[in-house]
Amino acid sequence: MTETRPGRIPVGDPIALRFDPEIKRRLEDMAEGIGPRRFGALVRVACRRLVTQPKAVGRGLEEARRLSEALRAIPLVMLKVKLEPETARQFAELAVEHDTTVSALMRIALHRFLEAPGRYKHPMLREADRTGLSDWVDVMVNPSSKQQIWKLAGQYGEKLNTALLRVALRHLLDEPGDLTTDLETIAPLRDLRPEIYPARANVHFDPPLRDKLDALAARVGSDRAELMRLAAKRVLDDPGMIEQAVNREIFRSEKNKAHLMARHARRQARRDTRRN
């Protein structure tokens, strides 16, 4: 928009936005249904609605983040741990006591160990020489945890991976600590693929709207880009009186407003005729 276009007013500098391709396509389809060159106005309207109705923004961000993590989660990998019967029994009983799985407990054990491995060489070597291992236990762990364990064990020789797994597991059995909290905060953590938004669009934002977005982002622990994506999703899910709002955004100056709105109505009528 420029000052030379009658009835329109400048809307500020362009901001580069990134979207999921499907979201961008739906926004473009919605904007095209309203009129030509309406994409930027549609995004601004979505953002104005967000900053004027910020009450549920925090909950919306949490839901969007949970969905994003679920879609980006890398599958767990299975490891087989050979234990003596008594240790296998204690491991299973601890899982039952906390109403969870042995896999969840193993993920906690590996997390704790990798956060602070300490002196593990000699315990691992003792585990490698242990006898009486007859029970196999299957556990599902994060691929990154497996890779780190394999790397640590590989510093001291071959085939020590499962020995180091047993070291981590015995630490957990000896010092369960606050398992209730760890089951809520550590066990569900997954390895995630990078969050990528390949569809790009440049949209002009006037300084007041940009500043309101930034202020809201600071309050809810987010950033401008994440809020814009939430705003886009909201307007797609609940467009409301979107055409009127977008046209008001386009024609915010009073100069020649009636003329421009009438011209838009004629364009809309011609599109409706062609569709029929």
CSV table of C-alpha atoms in Angstrom, one decimal:
chain,number,residue,atom,x,y,z
A,1,MET,CA,0.0,0.0,0.0
A,2,THR,CA,1.3,3.5,-0.8
A,3,GLU,CA,0.2,7.1,-0.2
A,4,THR,CA,-0.5,7.4,-4.0
A,5,ARG,CA,-3.4,5.0,-3.8
A,6,PRO,CA,-6.5,7.0,-3.0
A,7,GLY,CA,-8.3,6.0,0.2
A,8,ARG,CA,-5.5,3.9,1.5
A,9,ILE,CA,-2.8,4.7,4.1
A,10,PRO,CA,0.7,3.3,4.7
A,11,VAL,CA,0.8,0.3,7.0
A,12,GLY,CA,4.5,0.2,7.9
A,13,ASP,CA,7.5,-1.9,7.1
A,14,PRO,CA,7.2,-5.5,5.8
A,15,ILE,CA,7.8,-8.4,8.2
A,16,ALA,CA,8.9,-11.8,6.8
A,17,LEU,CA,6.6,-14.5,8.1
A,18,ARG,CA,7.0,-18.2,7.8
A,19,PHE,CA,4.0,-20.7,7.8
A,20,ASP,CA,3.3,-24.3,7.3
A,21,PRO,CA,2.6,-24.6,3.5
A,22,GLU,CA,-1.0,-25.8,4.1
A,23,ILE,CA,-1.8,-22.9,6.4
A,24,LYS,CA,-0.4,-20.4,3.9
A,25,ARG,CA,-2.4,-22.0,1.1
A,26,ARG,CA,-5.6,-21.8,3.2
A,27,LEU,CA,-4.9,-18.1,4.0
A,28,GLU,CA,-4.3,-17.4,0.4
A,29,ASP,CA,-7.6,-19.1,-0.6
A,30,MET,CA,-9.5,-17.1,2.0
A,31,ALA,CA,-7.9,-13.8,0.9
A,32,GLU,CA,-8.6,-14.5,-2.7
A,33,GLY,CA,-12.2,-15.1,-1.9
A,34,ILE,CA,-12.5,-11.6,-0.4
A,35,GLY,CA,-10.7,-9.7,-3.1
A,36,PRO,CA,-7.4,-9.0,-4.9
A,37,ARG,CA,-4.3,-8.3,-2.8
A,38,ARG,CA,-6.0,-9.1,0.4
A,39,PHE,CA,-3.5,-11.5,1.9
A,40,GLY,CA,-1.6,-9.0,4.0
A,41,ALA,CA,-4.7,-7.4,5.3
A,42,LEU,CA,-6.1,-10.8,6.2
A,43,VAL,CA,-3.0,-11.5,8.3
A,44,ARG,CA,-3.1,-8.1,10.0
A,45,VAL,CA,-6.8,-8.6,10.8
A,46,ALA,CA,-5.9,-12.0,12.4
A,47,CYS,CA,-3.2,-10.4,14.5
A,48,ARG,CA,-5.5,-7.5,15.6
A,49,ARG,CA,-8.1,-10.0,16.8
A,50,LEU,CA,-5.4,-11.9,18.7
A,51,VAL,CA,-4.0,-8.8,20.5
A,52,THR,CA,-7.5,-7.6,21.4
A,53,GLN,CA,-8.6,-11.0,22.7
A,54,PRO,CA,-5.5,-12.3,24.4
A,55,LYS,CA,-7.2,-14.1,27.3
A,56,ALA,CA,-6.7,-17.6,25.9
A,57,VAL,CA,-3.5,-17.0,24.0
A,58,GLY,CA,-1.4,-19.0,26.6
A,59,ARG,CA,-3.6,-22.0,26.3
A,60,GLY,CA,-3.6,-21.8,22.5
A,61,LEU,CA,0.2,-21.7,22.4
A,62,GLU,CA,0.4,-24.7,24.7
A,63,GLU,CA,-2.0,-26.7,22.5
A,64,ALA,CA,0.0,-25.7,19.3
A,65,ARG,CA,3.3,-26.7,20.9
A,66,ARG,CA,1.9,-30.0,22.0
A,67,LEU,CA,0.6,-30.7,18.5
A,68,SER,CA,3.9,-29.6,17.0
A,69,GLU,CA,5.9,-31.9,19.3
A,70,ALA,CA,3.6,-34.9,18.6
A,71,LEU,CA,4.1,-34.4,14.8
A,72,ARG,CA,7.8,-34.0,15.1
A,73,ALA,CA,8.5,-36.8,17.6
A,74,ILE,CA,11.1,-39.2,16.5
A,75,PRO,CA,10.1,-42.9,17.2
A,76,LEU,CA,11.5,-44.5,20.2
A,77,VAL,CA,14.0,-47.4,19.8
A,78,MET,CA,13.9,-50.7,21.6
A,79,LEU,CA,16.8,-51.9,23.7
A,80,LYS,CA,17.2,-55.3,25.3
A,81,VAL,CA,18.7,-55.3,28.8
A,82,LYS,CA,19.8,-58.6,30.4
A,83,LEU,CA,19.3,-58.7,34.2
A,84,GLU,CA,19.5,-61.2,37.0
A,85,PRO,CA,16.0,-62.3,38.0
A,86,GLU,CA,16.0,-60.4,41.3
A,87,THR,CA,16.9,-57.1,39.6
A,88,ALA,CA,14.3,-57.7,36.9
A,89,ARG,CA,11.7,-58.3,39.6
A,90,GLN,CA,12.6,-55.1,41.4
A,91,PHE,CA,12.4,-53.1,38.2
A,92,ALA,CA,9.0,-54.5,37.3
A,93,GLU,CA,7.7,-53.9,40.9
A,94,LEU,CA,8.9,-50.3,40.8
A,95,ALA,CA,7.0,-49.7,37.6
A,96,VAL,CA,3.8,-51.2,39.1
A,97,GLU,CA,4.3,-49.1,42.3
A,98,HIS,CA,4.3,-45.9,40.2
A,99,ASP,CA,1.6,-47.1,37.7
A,100,THR,CA,4.0,-46.7,34.8
A,101,THR,CA,6.1,-48.9,32.4
A,102,VAL,CA,9.7,-50.2,32.7
A,103,SER,CA,10.4,-48.2,29.5
A,104,ALA,CA,9.4,-44.9,31.2
A,105,LEU,CA,11.6,-45.8,34.2
A,106,MET,CA,14.5,-46.6,31.9
A,107,ARG,CA,14.2,-43.2,30.1
A,108,ILE,CA,14.4,-41.5,33.5
A,109,ALA,CA,17.4,-43.6,34.5
A,110,LEU,CA,19.2,-42.7,31.3
A,111,HIS,CA,18.3,-39.1,31.6
A,112,ARG,CA,19.7,-38.9,35.1
A,113,PHE,CA,22.8,-40.8,34.2
A,114,LEU,CA,23.6,-38.7,31.1
A,115,GLU,CA,23.0,-35.5,33.0
A,116,ALA,CA,25.7,-36.4,35.5
A,117,PRO,CA,27.5,-39.7,34.6
A,118,GLY,CA,30.3,-39.3,37.2
A,119,ARG,CA,32.7,-42.2,37.5
A,120,TYR,CA,31.2,-45.0,35.5
A,121,LYS,CA,34.2,-46.8,34.0
A,122,HIS,CA,34.8,-49.3,36.9
A,123,PRO,CA,31.0,-50.0,37.6
A,124,MET,CA,30.5,-50.6,33.9
A,125,LEU,CA,33.5,-53.1,33.7
A,126,ARG,CA,32.2,-54.9,36.8
A,127,GLU,CA,28.7,-55.1,35.1
A,128,ALA,CA,30.4,-56.6,32.1
A,129,ASP,CA,31.8,-59.4,34.2
A,130,ARG,CA,28.6,-60.0,36.1
A,131,THR,CA,27.1,-63.6,36.0
A,132,GLY,CA,23.6,-64.8,36.7
A,133,LEU,CA,22.0,-62.6,34.0
A,134,SER,CA,19.2,-64.7,32.6
A,135,ASP,CA,16.1,-62.4,32.2
A,136,TRP,CA,15.8,-60.1,29.2
A,137,VAL,CA,13.8,-56.9,29.6
A,138,ASP,CA,12.7,-54.8,26.6
A,139,VAL,CA,12.7,-51.1,27.0
A,140,MET,CA,11.8,-48.2,24.6
A,141,VAL,CA,14.2,-45.2,24.8
A,142,ASN,CA,15.0,-42.0,22.9
A,143,PRO,CA,17.4,-42.6,20.0
A,144,SER,CA,19.6,-39.8,21.3
A,145,SER,CA,20.0,-41.5,24.7
A,146,LYS,CA,21.0,-44.7,23.0
A,147,GLN,CA,23.6,-42.9,20.9
A,148,GLN,CA,25.1,-41.2,23.9
A,149,ILE,CA,25.3,-44.4,25.9
A,150,TRP,CA,26.9,-46.2,23.0
A,151,LYS,CA,29.4,-43.4,22.6
A,152,LEU,CA,30.3,-43.4,26.3
A,153,ALA,CA,30.6,-47.2,26.5
A,154,GLY,CA,32.7,-47.3,23.3
A,155,GLN,CA,35.5,-45.3,25.0
A,156,TYR,CA,36.4,-48.3,27.0
A,157,GLY,CA,35.9,-51.3,24.7
A,158,GLU,CA,33.4,-53.2,22.6
A,159,LYS,CA,30.2,-54.7,23.7
A,160,LEU,CA,29.9,-52.6,26.9
A,161,ASN,CA,26.7,-50.9,25.9
A,162,THR,CA,24.3,-53.1,27.9
A,163,ALA,CA,26.7,-53.0,30.9
A,164,LEU,CA,26.4,-49.3,31.0
A,165,LEU,CA,22.6,-49.5,30.7
A,166,ARG,CA,22.6,-51.7,33.8
A,167,VAL,CA,24.8,-49.2,35.6
A,168,ALA,CA,22.2,-46.5,34.9
A,169,LEU,CA,19.3,-48.8,35.9
A,170,ARG,CA,21.0,-49.8,39.2
A,171,HIS,CA,21.5,-46.1,40.1
A,172,LEU,CA,17.7,-45.6,39.7
A,173,LEU,CA,16.9,-48.7,41.8
A,174,ASP,CA,19.3,-47.6,44.5
A,175,GLU,CA,18.1,-44.0,44.6
A,176,PRO,CA,14.6,-43.7,43.1
A,177,GLY,CA,14.3,-40.1,44.2
A,178,ASP,CA,11.3,-38.1,43.2
A,179,LEU,CA,10.0,-40.5,40.5
A,180,THR,CA,6.5,-39.0,40.6
A,181,THR,CA,7.8,-35.7,39.3
A,182,ASP,CA,10.3,-37.3,36.8
A,183,LEU,CA,7.5,-39.4,35.3
A,184,GLU,CA,5.6,-36.2,34.5
A,185,THR,CA,8.6,-34.1,33.3
A,186,ILE,CA,11.2,-36.4,32.0
A,187,ALA,CA,9.7,-39.7,30.9
A,188,PRO,CA,7.4,-38.1,28.2
A,189,LEU,CA,10.3,-36.1,26.7
A,190,ARG,CA,11.0,-37.1,23.1
A,191,ASP,CA,13.6,-36.4,20.5
A,192,LEU,CA,12.1,-33.9,18.1
A,193,ARG,CA,12.9,-33.1,14.5
A,194,PRO,CA,13.6,-29.4,13.8
A,195,GLU,CA,10.5,-27.1,13.5
A,196,ILE,CA,10.5,-25.9,9.9
A,197,TYR,CA,8.1,-23.5,8.3
A,198,PRO,CA,9.2,-23.3,4.6
A,199,ALA,CA,6.3,-21.2,3.2
A,200,ARG,CA,7.3,-17.5,3.4
A,201,ALA,CA,5.3,-14.3,3.0
A,202,ASN,CA,6.1,-10.6,3.5
A,203,VAL,CA,3.4,-8.6,5.2
A,204,HIS,CA,3.4,-4.9,6.1
A,205,PHE,CA,2.7,-4.1,9.8
A,206,ASP,CA,2.1,-0.7,11.2
A,207,PRO,CA,4.2,0.1,14.2
A,208,PRO,CA,1.3,0.1,16.8
A,209,LEU,CA,0.2,-3.4,15.8
A,210,ARG,CA,3.8,-4.7,15.7
A,211,ASP,CA,4.4,-3.2,19.2
A,212,LYS,CA,1.3,-4.8,20.6
A,213,LEU,CA,2.3,-8.2,19.2
A,214,ASP,CA,5.7,-7.9,20.7
A,215,ALA,CA,4.3,-6.8,24.1
A,216,LEU,CA,1.9,-9.8,24.1
A,217,ALA,CA,4.7,-12.1,23.1
A,218,ALA,CA,6.8,-10.9,26.1
A,219,ARG,CA,3.9,-11.5,28.5
A,220,VAL,CA,3.2,-15.1,27.4
A,221,GLY,CA,6.8,-16.2,26.8
A,222,SER,CA,6.5,-16.4,23.0
A,223,ASP,CA,7.7,-14.4,20.0
A,224,ARG,CA,6.1,-12.5,17.2
A,225,ALA,CA,6.4,-15.3,14.6
A,226,GLU,CA,4.7,-17.9,16.9
A,227,LEU,CA,1.9,-15.5,17.7
A,228,MET,CA,1.3,-14.8,14.1
A,229,ARG,CA,0.9,-18.5,13.3
A,230,LEU,CA,-1.5,-18.8,16.2
A,231,ALA,CA,-3.5,-15.8,14.9
A,232,ALA,CA,-3.6,-17.4,11.4
A,233,LYS,CA,-4.9,-20.7,12.8
A,234,ARG,CA,-7.6,-18.9,14.8
A,235,VAL,CA,-8.9,-16.9,11.8
A,236,LEU,CA,-9.0,-20.0,9.7
A,237,ASP,CA,-10.9,-21.9,12.3
A,238,ASP,CA,-13.3,-19.1,13.1
A,239,PRO,CA,-13.3,-16.4,10.3
A,240,GLY,CA,-16.4,-14.6,11.7
A,241,MET,CA,-17.1,-11.4,9.7
A,242,ILE,CA,-13.8,-11.7,8.0
A,243,GLU,CA,-14.6,-10.0,4.7
A,244,GLN,CA,-15.9,-6.9,6.4
A,245,ALA,CA,-12.9,-6.8,8.7
A,246,VAL,CA,-10.4,-7.2,5.9
A,247,ASN,CA,-12.1,-4.5,3.8
A,248,ARG,CA,-12.0,-2.2,6.8
A,249,GLU,CA,-8.3,-2.9,7.2
A,250,ILE,CA,-7.7,-2.2,3.5
A,251,PHE,CA,-9.7,1.1,3.5
A,252,ARG,CA,-8.8,2.5,6.8
A,253,SER,CA,-8.6,6.1,5.4
A,254,GLU,CA,-11.9,7.9,5.1
A,255,LYS,CA,-10.8,9.5,1.8
A,256,ASN,CA,-12.8,8.1,-1.1
A,257,LYS,CA,-13.8,5.2,1.2
A,258,ALA,CA,-17.4,5.0,-0.2
A,259,HIS,CA,-16.2,4.9,-3.7
A,260,LEU,CA,-13.6,2.2,-3.0
A,261,MET,CA,-16.1,0.0,-1.1
A,262,ALA,CA,-18.6,0.3,-3.9
A,263,ARG,CA,-15.9,-0.8,-6.4
A,264,HIS,CA,-15.2,-3.8,-4.2
A,265,ALA,CA,-18.9,-4.7,-4.1
A,266,ARG,CA,-19.0,-4.6,-7.9
A,267,ARG,CA,-16.0,-6.9,-8.1
A,268,GLN,CA,-17.5,-9.3,-5.7
A,269,ALA,CA,-20.8,-9.3,-7.7
A,270,ARG,CA,-18.9,-10.1,-10.9
A,271,ARG,CA,-17.0,-13.0,-9.1
A,272,ASP,CA,-20.3,-14.4,-7.8
A,273,THR,CA,-21.8,-14.2,-11.3
A,274,ARG,CA,-18.8,-16.1,-12.8
A,275,ARG,CA,-19.1,-18.8,-10.1
A,276,ASN,CA,-22.7,-19.4,-10.9
